[in-house]
Amino acid sequence: MAINERLLAEDSRINERIRPINVYQQFILVKADATITFFNITIPSAIKDQAGPLLEDFINSIYLFDGLPEVNS
């Protein structure tokens, strides 16, 4: 096998191992004025351990934008 072919094969195996897997989070936000919003968020698997805090920050930013109090952790 030529060097270039070997490098391509090796690169392909590496890409297969690190292929990102997405984590899907779905939630419904019901605000005080009875507005209901459905969210479907894709979080890369590389940061899936941080999904909880990211979603809390996202929800809090929506509430703060609307002048509502923050969600308690």
Coordinates of C-alpha atoms in Angstrom, one line a residue:
M1 CA 0.0 0.0 0.0
A2 CA 1.4 3.4 -0.9
I3 CA 2.0 6.0 1.8
N4 CA -0.9 8.2 0.6
E5 CA -3.4 5.3 0.6
R6 CA -2.3 4.3 4.1
L7 CA -2.7 7.9 5.4
L8 CA -6.2 8.1 3.8
A9 CA -7.3 4.8 5.3
E10 CA -5.9 5.9 8.7
D11 CA -7.7 9.3 8.4
S12 CA -10.9 7.6 7.6
R13 CA -10.7 5.4 10.7
I14 CA -10.1 8.4 12.9
N15 CA -13.0 10.3 11.4
E16 CA -15.3 7.3 12.1
R17 CA -14.2 7.2 15.7
I18 CA -14.8 10.9 16.4
R19 CA -17.9 11.3 14.3
P20 CA -20.1 13.6 16.4
I21 CA -23.3 12.2 17.8
N22 CA -26.0 14.8 18.6
V23 CA -28.1 14.9 21.7
Y24 CA -31.6 16.1 21.2
Q25 CA -33.4 18.0 23.9
Q26 CA -37.0 18.9 23.7
F27 CA -39.0 21.1 26.1
I28 CA -42.1 23.2 26.2
L29 CA -42.0 26.7 27.7
V30 CA -45.3 28.0 29.1
K31 CA -45.1 31.7 30.0
A32 CA -47.3 33.7 32.3
D33 CA -49.4 35.1 29.4
A34 CA -50.2 31.5 28.4
T35 CA -47.9 31.6 25.4
I36 CA -46.6 28.1 24.7
T37 CA -43.4 27.6 22.8
F38 CA -42.0 24.2 21.8
F39 CA -38.2 24.0 21.5
N40 CA -36.2 21.2 19.8
I41 CA -32.5 21.8 20.4
T42 CA -29.5 19.8 19.1
I43 CA -26.5 19.6 21.4
P44 CA -23.3 18.1 20.1
S45 CA -22.2 15.0 22.0
A46 CA -18.9 16.7 22.8
I47 CA -20.6 18.9 25.3
K48 CA -23.6 16.7 26.3
D49 CA -22.4 16.7 29.9
Q50 CA -23.1 20.5 29.9
A51 CA -26.5 20.1 28.4
G52 CA -28.4 20.9 31.6
P53 CA -26.6 24.2 32.4
L54 CA -26.8 25.2 28.7
L55 CA -30.6 24.6 28.6
E56 CA -31.0 26.5 31.9
D57 CA -29.1 29.5 30.6
F58 CA -31.1 29.4 27.4
I59 CA -34.4 29.3 29.3
N60 CA -33.2 32.1 31.6
S61 CA -32.3 34.3 28.7
I62 CA -35.8 33.9 27.3
Y63 CA -37.3 34.7 30.6
L64 CA -35.0 37.7 31.2
F65 CA -35.8 39.0 27.6
D66 CA -39.5 38.9 28.4
G67 CA -38.9 40.6 31.8
L68 CA -39.8 37.4 33.8
P69 CA -37.8 36.1 36.8
E70 CA -35.1 33.5 36.3
V71 CA -35.8 29.8 36.5
N72 CA -34.6 28.3 39.8
S73 CA -31.8 25.7 39.5

